[in-house]
Amino acid sequence: MPTFATVLQNLRRAARLSQEELAERARLSVETISALERGARRAPYRTTVQLLADGLALPASARQLLASAAASAARRGARRAHLDEPAAALPAAPPDDVASPPAGAFGRQTENLPQQRTSFIGREDVLVDVGALVRSQRLVTLVGPGGAGKTRTSLQIATEMLEAFADGVWFIELAELTNGDDVPAAVAHVLGIELSPAGALDTLVRSLRPKHALLIFDNCEHVVASAATVVAALLSGCPGVRVLATTRQTLGVAGESTYPLPALPFPVGVDALSTAEASSFAAVALFADRAAAADFGFALAEENALTIAEICRRLDGNPLAIELAAACMKFLSPQQLAERLDQRFLVLTRGNRDVSARHQTLRALIDWSYDLLDERERGLLRRLGVFAGSFTVQSAIAVGSSAQLAASDVLDVLASLIEKSLVLAESGNGERRYRLLESTRAYAEEKLAASGERDAVFSRHRRHLRDLFAGARQGVSRIAGRTEVRRLLTTESENVRSALNRPVLDDDVEVNRELLAALGAAWTRQPGIRARVWATIGRRKSRRPRVR
Ligand SMILES: Nc1ncnc2c1ncn2[C@@H]1O[C@H](COP(=O)(O)OP(=O)(O)OP(=O)(O)O)[C@@H](O)[C@H]1O
Ligand SMILES: [Mg+2]
């Protein structure tokens, strides 16, 4: 850990302030600042640290750096009994789920992994696979949407690897950084390396060159370019260093092994579940564990197992969403919660107070990704919210292009939404299809409504389906046409159903009629569908066709 004097001096110089200017801004005397920077006064008062941080207009990460340097100065001072104030008056130690700095650069401490206060559930295969990857590759990236469990899983892997790295396993939390330029300082801070403001990355690489260590770069997505630069430099310059990164967006550097973290498994397509069967699925087990913690009276039982499985399915097996749902067991039954999941952003709002703001509500979880998008990506994501189920690249172009996004650019923007874990590319032998997770889709649709584009996009979706099915009917023969329509219906039935369930705008009455004509009898023969679609022809905007 660099001394408080060095940290203060570096931060002041980075802010391009003289001692006098800082003194004025922080409402402290020049002598105090001079004494602190010379090390003549080692452990400042907590209020002094706050005034300095305010005077320097520090972001959260740098504030923490300054406070940690002050705390460690106080600890050192206490040992020497040279304190200029009692240790109790100094900044409190970071909470135990925040990485605290080691005593010195690769001193006796060999890890800084935050203690977990809840149980880790499932993921046995993932731990084996990623563990093997980390042993064989120098850069492994755990990638997935918000709340998928990337950080938690990386910590589990790191814990299992403590013995494997002579110079330790280090958790570098990037989530709080507001500026990518701070990535080298964040790494240096955790490892207790003193950086000179110029050539910070070189100093880091030089210090780490002889080390054999695993570094976990946690939550890289919002500083992805800088994290990639630092990781690439470490991989090139430090042969014994390995990196396990967690991120919603891959780093995109040579040698990266990407591991997409799957959803927690949940049961599907069952109409009965014993308690034992249900709890063998990690998503249900997680819900049951967190619900029992929230409400002492809660128990997974045969009566609620199917409902809980359904909740987990609708939440895409996402651990954070499941934890937020389980917290609702304090005031809702599983059945009541399931009935309210259409309003998921209003219900899943009660995350623990001691977690980061982006994990306190489902909306904040997705806001974090949405806020990192550029305008074209945001626009496309909103419009993709119109698709129920999966869609093709042609459909994305037809519905997703706009005045701001040319049809020829849709594929490129779609690719970046995939890289940012907001759209899933489903694997398949033939044509690739794409899909939004249910929570992302609900979020996109909400944003679409707020943008005022919803009616226009619904209309384009309906027209696109009409064109698709009408085109399929134009086969070489009537039989070939019908076969093609039936084939299309196997992949597009959810889109058709949702289009037909929406109110028909006045301008779309004819389009709807044509869509129904193109679908023909094949539609009414879809399993589970009793369409009264013909009755809707010509109906007004306010009337909804009823399709079950
Ligand atoms: N396998 C698991 N067992 C128990 N809890 C889990 C598991 N995976 C994730 N969780 C919990 O789910 C929540 C979200 O996990 P985590 O923070 O790892 O998500 P993340 O993918 O890193 O999200 P973000 O992209 O926002 O950083 C946390 O409270 C975590 O403890
Ligand atoms: Mg994370």
Coordinates of C-alpha atoms and ligand atoms in Angstrom, one line a residue:
M1 CA 0.0 0.0 0.0
P2 CA 1.5 3.4 -0.9
T3 CA 1.8 5.8 1.9
F4 CA -0.9 8.4 2.5
A5 CA 1.6 11.1 1.6
T6 CA 2.2 9.5 -1.9
V7 CA -1.4 8.9 -2.5
L8 CA -2.4 12.4 -1.7
Q9 CA 0.4 13.9 -3.7
N10 CA -0.4 11.8 -6.7
L11 CA -4.1 12.6 -6.5
R12 CA -3.4 16.3 -6.2
R13 CA -1.0 16.3 -9.1
A14 CA -3.5 14.3 -11.2
A15 CA -6.1 17.0 -10.4
R16 CA -3.5 19.6 -11.5
L17 CA -3.7 21.6 -8.3
S18 CA -1.0 23.3 -6.3
Q19 CA -0.9 22.8 -2.6
E20 CA -2.2 26.3 -2.2
E21 CA -5.1 25.6 -4.5
L22 CA -6.0 22.4 -2.8
A23 CA -5.8 24.1 0.6
E24 CA -8.3 26.7 -0.6
R25 CA -10.7 24.2 -2.1
A26 CA -10.5 21.8 0.9
R27 CA -10.6 24.7 3.4
L28 CA -7.4 23.5 5.1
S29 CA -4.2 25.2 5.7
V30 CA -1.3 25.0 3.3
E31 CA 0.9 23.8 6.2
T32 CA -1.5 20.8 6.8
I33 CA -1.3 19.7 3.2
S34 CA 2.4 20.2 3.1
A35 CA 2.9 18.2 6.3
L36 CA 0.7 15.4 5.0
E37 CA 2.5 15.2 1.7
R38 CA 5.9 15.2 3.4
G39 CA 4.8 12.5 5.8
A40 CA 5.4 14.8 8.7
R41 CA 1.9 14.1 9.7
R42 CA 1.1 10.5 9.0
A43 CA -2.4 9.8 10.0
P44 CA -4.9 12.6 9.2
Y45 CA -8.3 13.1 10.9
R46 CA -11.3 11.5 9.2
T47 CA -12.8 14.9 8.6
T48 CA -9.5 16.0 7.0
V49 CA -9.6 13.0 4.6
Q50 CA -13.2 14.0 3.7
L51 CA -12.2 17.6 3.1
L52 CA -9.3 16.5 0.9
A53 CA -11.5 14.2 -1.1
D54 CA -14.1 17.0 -1.6
G55 CA -11.4 19.5 -2.5
L56 CA -10.0 17.1 -5.1
A57 CA -13.5 16.2 -6.3
L58 CA -12.5 12.6 -6.2
P59 CA -14.7 9.8 -7.7
A60 CA -15.7 7.0 -5.4
S61 CA -12.8 4.7 -6.2
A62 CA -10.2 7.4 -5.5
R63 CA -12.0 8.4 -2.3
Q64 CA -11.7 4.8 -1.2
L65 CA -8.1 4.8 -2.1
L66 CA -7.4 7.9 -0.1
A67 CA -9.4 6.6 2.9
S68 CA -7.7 3.2 2.8
A69 CA -4.3 4.9 2.7
A70 CA -5.3 7.0 5.7
A71 CA -6.6 3.9 7.5
S72 CA -3.4 2.0 6.9
A73 CA -1.3 5.0 8.0
A74 CA -3.3 5.0 11.2
R75 CA -2.7 1.3 11.7
R76 CA 1.1 1.7 11.1
G77 CA 1.0 4.7 13.3
A78 CA -0.8 2.9 16.1
R79 CA 1.9 0.2 16.0
R80 CA 4.5 2.8 16.4
A81 CA 2.5 4.8 19.0
H82 CA 3.1 8.0 17.0
L83 CA -0.4 8.8 16.1
D84 CA -1.6 12.3 16.0
E85 CA -5.2 11.1 16.7
P86 CA -6.6 7.9 18.0
A87 CA -7.2 5.1 15.5
A88 CA -10.9 5.0 16.4
A89 CA -11.4 8.4 14.9
L90 CA -10.0 7.3 11.5
P91 CA -12.0 6.0 8.6
A92 CA -13.7 2.7 9.4
A93 CA -12.2 -0.4 7.8
P94 CA -14.0 -1.3 4.6
P95 CA -17.0 -3.6 5.1
D96 CA -16.1 -7.3 4.8
D97 CA -17.6 -7.7 1.4
V98 CA -15.2 -5.1 0.0
A99 CA -11.7 -6.0 -1.0
S100 CA -9.3 -4.6 1.6
P101 CA -5.8 -3.9 0.6
P102 CA -3.0 -6.2 1.7
A103 CA -0.4 -5.1 4.1
G104 CA 2.3 -4.6 1.4
A105 CA 3.1 -5.6 -2.1
F106 CA 2.8 -9.4 -2.0
G107 CA 3.7 -9.4 1.7
R108 CA 2.6 -12.3 3.8
Q109 CA -1.0 -11.9 2.8
T110 CA -1.8 -14.1 -0.3
E111 CA -5.4 -13.3 -1.0
N112 CA -8.1 -10.6 -0.5
L113 CA -11.2 -12.6 -1.4
P114 CA -14.3 -11.1 0.2
Q115 CA -16.1 -13.4 2.6
Q116 CA -19.5 -14.6 1.3
R117 CA -22.4 -14.5 3.7
T118 CA -24.8 -16.7 1.8
S119 CA -24.5 -20.2 0.4
F120 CA -23.2 -21.0 -3.0
I121 CA -25.6 -23.3 -4.9
G122 CA -25.1 -25.6 -7.9
R123 CA -22.7 -24.8 -10.7
E124 CA -20.7 -28.0 -10.1
D125 CA -20.0 -28.4 -13.9
V126 CA -19.2 -24.8 -14.3
L127 CA -16.6 -24.9 -11.5
V128 CA -15.0 -27.9 -13.1
D129 CA -15.0 -26.4 -16.6
V130 CA -13.8 -22.9 -15.6
G131 CA -11.3 -24.3 -13.1
A132 CA -9.8 -26.4 -16.0
L133 CA -9.7 -23.4 -18.2
V134 CA -7.9 -21.2 -15.7
R135 CA -5.3 -23.9 -15.2
S136 CA -4.7 -24.2 -19.0
Q137 CA -5.3 -20.6 -20.2
R138 CA -3.9 -17.3 -19.1
L139 CA -7.0 -15.2 -19.6
V140 CA -10.5 -16.6 -19.0
T141 CA -13.5 -14.4 -19.2
L142 CA -16.7 -15.3 -17.5
V143 CA -19.3 -13.5 -19.5
G144 CA -23.1 -13.2 -19.1
P145 CA -26.0 -10.8 -18.4
G146 CA -26.3 -8.8 -15.2
G147 CA -26.9 -10.9 -12.1
A148 CA -26.0 -14.2 -13.8
G149 CA -23.6 -15.0 -11.1
K150 CA -20.3 -14.1 -12.8
T151 CA -18.7 -12.4 -9.7
R152 CA -20.0 -15.1 -7.3
T153 CA -18.7 -17.9 -9.5
S154 CA -15.3 -16.3 -10.0
L155 CA -14.9 -16.0 -6.2
Q156 CA -15.8 -19.7 -5.8
I157 CA -13.2 -20.7 -8.4
A158 CA -10.7 -18.3 -6.8
T159 CA -11.2 -19.9 -3.4
E160 CA -10.5 -23.3 -4.9
M161 CA -7.3 -22.0 -6.5
L162 CA -5.7 -20.4 -3.4
E163 CA -3.0 -23.1 -3.2
A164 CA -2.2 -23.0 -6.9
F165 CA -0.6 -19.5 -7.0
A166 CA 2.6 -18.9 -5.0
D167 CA 2.0 -15.1 -5.0
G168 CA -1.7 -15.3 -4.3
V169 CA -5.1 -14.8 -5.7
W170 CA -6.3 -11.2 -5.8
F171 CA -9.8 -9.8 -6.3
I172 CA -9.8 -6.4 -8.1
E173 CA -13.2 -4.8 -8.0
L174 CA -13.8 -2.5 -10.9
A175 CA -17.5 -1.9 -10.5
E176 CA -17.1 1.3 -8.6
L177 CA -14.7 2.9 -11.0
T178 CA -16.1 5.8 -12.9
N179 CA -13.1 6.4 -15.1
G180 CA -11.3 3.7 -17.1
D181 CA -8.0 5.5 -16.5
D182 CA -8.2 4.3 -12.9
V183 CA -7.9 0.6 -13.8
P184 CA -4.1 0.5 -13.3
A185 CA -4.5 2.3 -9.9
A186 CA -7.2 -0.1 -8.8
V187 CA -4.9 -3.0 -9.5
A188 CA -1.9 -1.4 -7.9
H189 CA -4.1 -0.5 -4.9
V190 CA -5.1 -4.1 -4.2
L191 CA -1.6 -5.4 -4.7
G192 CA 0.1 -2.6 -2.7
I193 CA 2.2 -1.4 -5.6
E194 CA 3.2 2.2 -5.6
L195 CA 2.6 3.8 -9.0
S196 CA 4.2 6.9 -10.4
P197 CA 1.6 9.0 -12.2
A198 CA 3.6 8.8 -15.5
G199 CA 4.1 5.2 -16.8
A200 CA 1.6 3.6 -14.4
L201 CA 1.1 0.6 -16.6
D202 CA 4.8 0.0 -17.1
T203 CA 5.4 0.2 -13.3
L204 CA 2.6 -2.3 -12.8
V205 CA 4.0 -4.7 -15.4
R206 CA 7.5 -4.4 -14.0
S207 CA 6.2 -5.1 -10.4
L208 CA 4.2 -8.1 -11.5
R209 CA 6.8 -9.6 -13.9
P210 CA 8.3 -12.1 -11.5
K211 CA 5.0 -13.0 -9.8
H212 CA 2.9 -16.1 -10.0
A213 CA -0.6 -14.9 -9.3
L214 CA -4.2 -15.1 -10.3
L215 CA -5.9 -11.7 -10.7
I216 CA -9.6 -11.5 -10.8
F217 CA -10.7 -8.4 -12.8
D218 CA -14.3 -8.1 -11.6
N219 CA -17.0 -6.3 -13.6
C220 CA -15.0 -4.9 -16.5
E221 CA -17.9 -4.0 -18.8
H222 CA -18.1 -0.3 -18.0
V223 CA -14.3 0.2 -18.4
V224 CA -13.8 -2.6 -20.9
A225 CA -11.3 -0.8 -23.2
S226 CA -9.0 0.1 -20.3
A227 CA -9.4 -3.2 -18.6
A228 CA -8.5 -4.9 -21.9
T229 CA -5.4 -2.7 -22.2
V230 CA -4.2 -3.5 -18.7
V231 CA -4.9 -7.2 -19.1
A232 CA -3.2 -7.4 -22.4
A233 CA -0.1 -5.6 -21.0
L234 CA 0.0 -8.0 -18.0
L235 CA -0.3 -11.1 -20.3
S236 CA 2.5 -9.9 -22.5
G237 CA 4.8 -8.7 -19.7
C238 CA 4.2 -11.1 -16.8
P239 CA 4.5 -14.8 -17.7
G240 CA 3.3 -16.0 -14.3
V241 CA 0.2 -13.9 -14.1
R242 CA -3.2 -15.3 -15.0
V243 CA -6.4 -13.3 -15.2
L244 CA -10.0 -14.4 -14.6
A245 CA -12.3 -11.6 -15.7
T246 CA -16.0 -11.2 -15.1
T247 CA -17.9 -8.9 -17.4
R248 CA -21.1 -8.4 -19.3
Q249 CA -19.0 -7.7 -22.4
T250 CA -15.9 -9.7 -23.5
L251 CA -12.6 -8.0 -23.4
G252 CA -11.7 -8.8 -27.0
V253 CA -8.0 -9.3 -26.5
A254 CA -5.8 -12.0 -28.1
G255 CA -5.7 -15.2 -26.1
E256 CA -9.0 -14.7 -24.3
S257 CA -11.0 -17.8 -23.5
T258 CA -14.6 -16.8 -23.1
Y259 CA -16.9 -18.8 -21.0
P260 CA -20.6 -17.8 -21.2
L261 CA -22.1 -18.4 -17.8
P262 CA -25.4 -20.3 -18.3
A263 CA -28.6 -19.7 -16.4
L264 CA -29.1 -21.7 -13.2
P265 CA -31.1 -24.8 -14.3
F266 CA -34.8 -24.8 -13.6
P267 CA -37.5 -27.5 -14.5
V268 CA -39.4 -27.1 -17.7
G269 CA -42.3 -28.9 -19.3
V270 CA -43.4 -30.8 -16.1
D271 CA -46.8 -30.9 -14.6
A272 CA -45.8 -32.4 -11.2
L273 CA -42.7 -32.0 -9.1
S274 CA -41.8 -33.6 -5.8
T275 CA -39.9 -31.4 -3.3
A276 CA -36.7 -33.5 -3.9
E277 CA -37.0 -33.2 -7.6
A278 CA -37.6 -29.5 -7.4
S279 CA -34.7 -28.8 -5.1
S280 CA -32.3 -30.7 -7.4
F281 CA -32.6 -27.7 -9.8
A282 CA -30.2 -25.0 -8.7
A283 CA -32.6 -22.2 -9.5
V284 CA -35.3 -23.6 -7.3
A285 CA -32.8 -24.5 -4.6
L286 CA -31.6 -20.9 -4.6
F287 CA -35.1 -19.5 -4.4
A288 CA -35.9 -21.9 -1.5
D289 CA -32.7 -21.0 0.4
R290 CA -33.2 -17.2 0.1
A291 CA -36.9 -17.4 0.7
A292 CA -36.4 -19.3 3.9
A293 CA -34.0 -16.6 5.0
A294 CA -36.5 -13.9 4.2
D295 CA -39.5 -15.6 5.8
F296 CA -39.0 -18.1 8.6
G297 CA -42.3 -19.8 7.7
F298 CA -41.3 -20.5 4.1
A299 CA -40.7 -24.0 2.9
L300 CA -40.4 -25.6 -0.5
A301 CA -43.2 -28.1 -0.7
E302 CA -45.1 -30.1 -3.3
E303 CA -47.8 -27.5 -3.3
N304 CA -45.6 -24.6 -4.2
A305 CA -42.8 -26.4 -6.2
L306 CA -44.4 -26.0 -9.7
T307 CA -45.1 -22.3 -9.1
I308 CA -41.6 -21.7 -7.9
A309 CA -40.2 -23.5 -10.9
E310 CA -42.4 -21.3 -13.1
I311 CA -41.1 -18.2 -11.4
C312 CA -37.5 -19.3 -12.0
R313 CA -38.3 -20.0 -15.6
R314 CA -39.9 -16.6 -16.1
L315 CA -36.8 -15.0 -14.4
D316 CA -34.6 -16.8 -16.9
G317 CA -32.8 -18.8 -14.1
N318 CA -31.0 -15.5 -13.3
P319 CA -29.7 -15.7 -9.7
L320 CA -30.0 -12.1 -8.8
A321 CA -33.6 -11.9 -10.1
I322 CA -34.4 -15.1 -8.2
E323 CA -32.9 -13.6 -5.0
L324 CA -35.0 -10.5 -5.5
A325 CA -38.1 -12.7 -6.0
A326 CA -37.3 -14.8 -3.0
A327 CA -37.1 -11.6 -0.9
C328 CA -40.8 -11.0 -1.8
M329 CA -41.8 -14.1 0.2
K330 CA -41.8 -11.8 3.3
F331 CA -45.1 -10.4 2.0
L332 CA -46.3 -12.5 -1.0
S333 CA -47.0 -16.2 -1.6
P334 CA -45.3 -17.8 -4.6
Q335 CA -48.7 -17.8 -6.4
Q336 CA -49.2 -14.1 -5.7
L337 CA -45.7 -13.3 -6.9
A338 CA -46.2 -15.4 -10.1
E339 CA -49.3 -13.5 -10.8
R340 CA -47.4 -10.2 -10.5
L341 CA -44.4 -11.0 -12.7
D342 CA -45.9 -9.1 -15.6
Q343 CA -45.1 -6.1 -13.5
R344 CA -41.7 -7.5 -12.6
F345 CA -40.0 -4.1 -12.4
L346 CA -42.4 -2.9 -9.8
V347 CA -42.2 -6.0 -7.7
L348 CA -38.5 -7.0 -7.7
T349 CA -37.3 -4.0 -5.9
R350 CA -36.1 -5.2 -2.5
G351 CA -32.5 -6.2 -2.8
N352 CA -30.3 -6.2 0.3
R353 CA -29.2 -2.7 1.4
D354 CA -25.6 -3.7 1.7
V355 CA -25.2 -4.6 -2.0
S356 CA -24.3 -2.3 -4.8
A357 CA -27.2 -0.1 -6.1
R358 CA -27.3 -2.0 -9.4
H359 CA -28.3 -5.2 -7.5
Q360 CA -31.0 -3.7 -5.4
T361 CA -33.7 -3.8 -8.1
L362 CA -34.3 -5.7 -11.3
R363 CA -34.6 -2.4 -13.2
A364 CA -31.3 -1.1 -11.9
L365 CA -29.6 -4.4 -12.9
I366 CA -30.6 -3.8 -16.6
D367 CA -30.2 0.0 -16.4
W368 CA -26.5 -0.6 -15.8
S369 CA -26.2 -2.3 -19.2
Y370 CA -28.6 0.0 -21.0
D371 CA -26.8 3.1 -19.8
L372 CA -23.6 1.8 -21.3
L373 CA -25.1 1.6 -24.8
D374 CA -24.9 4.2 -27.5
E375 CA -28.0 5.6 -29.0
R376 CA -28.2 3.2 -32.0
E377 CA -27.8 0.2 -29.7
R378 CA -30.5 1.5 -27.3
G379 CA -32.9 2.1 -30.2
L380 CA -32.4 -1.4 -31.6
L381 CA -32.7 -3.0 -28.2
R382 CA -36.0 -1.2 -27.6
R383 CA -37.4 -2.3 -31.0
L384 CA -36.2 -5.9 -30.5
G385 CA -38.5 -5.9 -27.4
V386 CA -41.4 -6.3 -29.8
F387 CA -40.3 -9.9 -30.6
A388 CA -41.8 -12.6 -28.5
G389 CA -39.6 -15.6 -28.6
S390 CA -36.8 -15.7 -31.1
F391 CA -36.2 -13.9 -34.3
T392 CA -33.9 -14.0 -37.4
V393 CA -31.5 -11.4 -38.6
Q394 CA -33.9 -10.5 -41.4
S395 CA -36.7 -9.9 -38.9
A396 CA -34.3 -7.7 -36.8
I397 CA -33.5 -5.6 -39.9
A398 CA -37.1 -5.3 -41.0
V399 CA -38.4 -4.2 -37.6
G400 CA -35.3 -2.8 -36.0
S401 CA -34.0 -0.4 -38.6
S402 CA -35.0 3.3 -38.3
A403 CA -34.1 6.8 -39.4
Q404 CA -31.1 6.6 -37.1
L405 CA -30.1 3.0 -37.9
A406 CA -29.8 2.0 -41.6
A407 CA -30.9 -1.5 -42.5
S408 CA -27.3 -2.2 -43.6
D409 CA -26.0 -1.4 -40.1
V410 CA -28.5 -3.5 -38.1
L411 CA -26.3 -6.6 -38.1
D412 CA -23.3 -4.7 -36.7
V413 CA -25.4 -3.2 -33.9
L414 CA -27.1 -6.5 -33.2
A415 CA -23.6 -8.1 -32.9
S416 CA -22.6 -5.5 -30.3
L417 CA -25.8 -6.2 -28.3
I418 CA -24.8 -9.9 -28.4
E419 CA -21.3 -9.0 -27.2
K420 CA -22.8 -7.0 -24.4
S421 CA -25.0 -9.9 -23.2
L422 CA -28.3 -8.2 -24.0
V423 CA -29.2 -10.5 -26.9
L424 CA -28.6 -14.2 -27.0
A425 CA -27.5 -15.9 -30.2
E426 CA -29.0 -19.3 -30.2
S427 CA -26.9 -22.0 -31.6
G428 CA -28.3 -24.2 -34.4
N429 CA -27.2 -25.9 -37.5
G430 CA -29.1 -23.8 -40.0
E431 CA -29.8 -20.1 -39.6
R432 CA -28.9 -18.5 -36.3
R433 CA -31.8 -17.1 -34.3
Y434 CA -31.7 -14.4 -31.6
R435 CA -33.6 -13.9 -28.4
L436 CA -33.9 -11.5 -25.5
L437 CA -34.1 -12.9 -22.0
E438 CA -37.6 -12.4 -20.6
S439 CA -36.5 -9.6 -18.2
T440 CA -34.5 -7.8 -20.9
R441 CA -37.5 -8.1 -23.3
A442 CA -39.9 -6.6 -20.7
Y443 CA -37.4 -3.8 -20.1
A444 CA -37.0 -3.1 -23.8
E445 CA -40.7 -3.0 -24.2
E446 CA -41.1 -0.6 -21.4
K447 CA -38.4 1.7 -22.9
L448 CA -40.1 1.4 -26.3
A449 CA -43.4 2.6 -24.8
A450 CA -41.6 5.5 -23.1
S451 CA -40.0 6.5 -26.4
G452 CA -43.3 6.9 -28.1
E453 CA -42.3 4.5 -30.9
R454 CA -44.4 1.6 -29.7
D455 CA -47.3 1.7 -32.0
A456 CA -45.1 2.3 -35.0
V457 CA -42.9 -0.7 -34.1
F458 CA -45.9 -3.0 -33.4
S459 CA -47.2 -2.0 -36.8
R460 CA -43.9 -2.9 -38.5
H461 CA -43.8 -6.2 -36.7
R462 CA -47.3 -7.0 -38.0
R463 CA -46.4 -6.0 -41.5
H464 CA -43.2 -7.9 -41.4
L465 CA -45.0 -11.1 -40.4
R466 CA -47.5 -10.5 -43.1
D467 CA -44.7 -10.2 -45.7
L468 CA -43.0 -13.3 -44.3
F469 CA -46.0 -15.5 -44.5
A470 CA -47.3 -14.1 -47.7
G471 CA -43.9 -14.7 -49.2
A472 CA -43.8 -18.3 -47.9
R473 CA -47.2 -18.9 -49.7
Q474 CA -45.6 -17.9 -53.0
G475 CA -44.0 -21.4 -53.3
V476 CA -43.7 -23.2 -56.6
S477 CA -47.0 -24.9 -55.9
R478 CA -49.8 -24.5 -53.4
I479 CA -48.6 -27.6 -51.5
A480 CA -45.1 -26.2 -51.4
G481 CA -46.5 -22.9 -50.1
R482 CA -48.5 -24.5 -47.4
T483 CA -45.5 -26.6 -46.3
E484 CA -43.4 -23.5 -46.1
V485 CA -46.1 -21.7 -44.0
R486 CA -46.2 -24.6 -41.6
R487 CA -42.4 -24.6 -41.3
L488 CA -42.4 -20.9 -40.6
L489 CA -45.0 -21.3 -38.0
T490 CA -42.8 -23.7 -36.0
T491 CA -40.3 -20.9 -35.5
E492 CA -42.6 -17.8 -35.6
S493 CA -45.7 -18.9 -33.6
E494 CA -44.9 -16.8 -30.6
N495 CA -44.4 -13.8 -32.7
V496 CA -47.6 -14.4 -34.6
R497 CA -49.5 -15.0 -31.3
S498 CA -48.3 -11.8 -29.8
A499 CA -49.0 -9.8 -32.9
L500 CA -52.5 -11.1 -33.1
N501 CA -53.1 -10.5 -29.4
R502 CA -52.2 -6.8 -29.7
P503 CA -54.8 -4.2 -30.5
V504 CA -55.1 -3.6 -34.3
L505 CA -54.5 0.0 -35.2
D506 CA -56.9 1.6 -37.7
D507 CA -54.1 1.7 -40.3
D508 CA -53.3 -1.9 -39.8
V509 CA -56.7 -3.5 -40.3
E510 CA -55.9 -4.4 -43.8
V511 CA -52.5 -5.7 -42.9
N512 CA -54.0 -7.8 -40.2
R513 CA -56.5 -9.2 -42.7
E514 CA -53.7 -10.1 -45.1
L515 CA -51.6 -11.7 -42.3
L516 CA -54.5 -13.9 -41.3
A517 CA -55.1 -14.8 -45.0
A518 CA -51.4 -15.7 -45.4
L519 CA -51.5 -17.8 -42.2
G520 CA -54.6 -19.7 -43.4
A521 CA -55.7 -22.9 -41.8
A522 CA -52.2 -23.8 -40.7
W523 CA -52.5 -21.3 -37.9
T524 CA -55.7 -22.7 -36.4
R525 CA -54.1 -26.1 -36.4
Q526 CA -51.2 -24.9 -34.2
P527 CA -51.2 -27.1 -31.1
G528 CA -52.9 -25.4 -28.1
I529 CA -54.3 -22.6 -30.2
R530 CA -58.0 -22.0 -30.8
A531 CA -58.0 -18.9 -32.8
R532 CA -61.0 -16.8 -33.3
V533 CA -58.9 -14.7 -35.5
W534 CA -61.2 -14.3 -38.4
A535 CA -63.7 -12.6 -36.2
T536 CA -61.2 -9.9 -35.6
I537 CA -61.0 -8.8 -39.2
G538 CA -62.1 -5.2 -39.6
R539 CA -62.3 -4.6 -35.8
R540 CA -61.4 -1.2 -34.5
K541 CA -58.2 -0.3 -32.6
S542 CA -59.8 -0.6 -29.1
R543 CA -60.9 -4.2 -29.7
R544 CA -58.5 -7.0 -29.0
P545 CA -58.6 -10.2 -31.0
R546 CA -58.8 -13.1 -28.6
V547 CA -56.4 -15.9 -29.3
R548 CA -55.6 -18.5 -26.8
Ligands
LIG1 N1 -24.5 -20.2 -7.7 C1 -24.9 -19.3 -6.9 N2 -25.3 -19.7 -5.6 C2 -25.8 -18.8 -4.8 N3 -25.9 -17.5 -5.0 C3 -25.6 -17.0 -6.2 C4 -25.1 -17.9 -7.2 N4 -24.8 -17.2 -8.3 C5 -25.1 -15.9 -8.0 N5 -25.6 -15.8 -6.8 C6 -26.0 -14.6 -6.2 O1 -26.7 -13.9 -7.1 C7 -26.4 -12.5 -7.0 C8 -25.8 -12.0 -8.3 O2 -24.6 -12.6 -8.6 P1 -23.3 -11.9 -9.1 O3 -23.1 -10.6 -8.3 O4 -22.2 -12.9 -9.1 O5 -23.8 -11.5 -10.6 P2 -23.0 -10.9 -11.7 O6 -23.2 -11.8 -12.9 O7 -21.6 -10.6 -11.3 O8 -23.8 -9.5 -12.0 P3 -23.2 -8.1 -12.6 O9 -23.1 -8.3 -14.0 O10 -24.3 -7.1 -12.2 O11 -21.9 -7.9 -11.9 C9 -25.5 -12.3 -5.9 O12 -26.2 -12.0 -4.7 C10 -24.9 -13.7 -5.7 O13 -24.5 -14.0 -4.4
MG2 MG -20.4 -9.0 -11.1

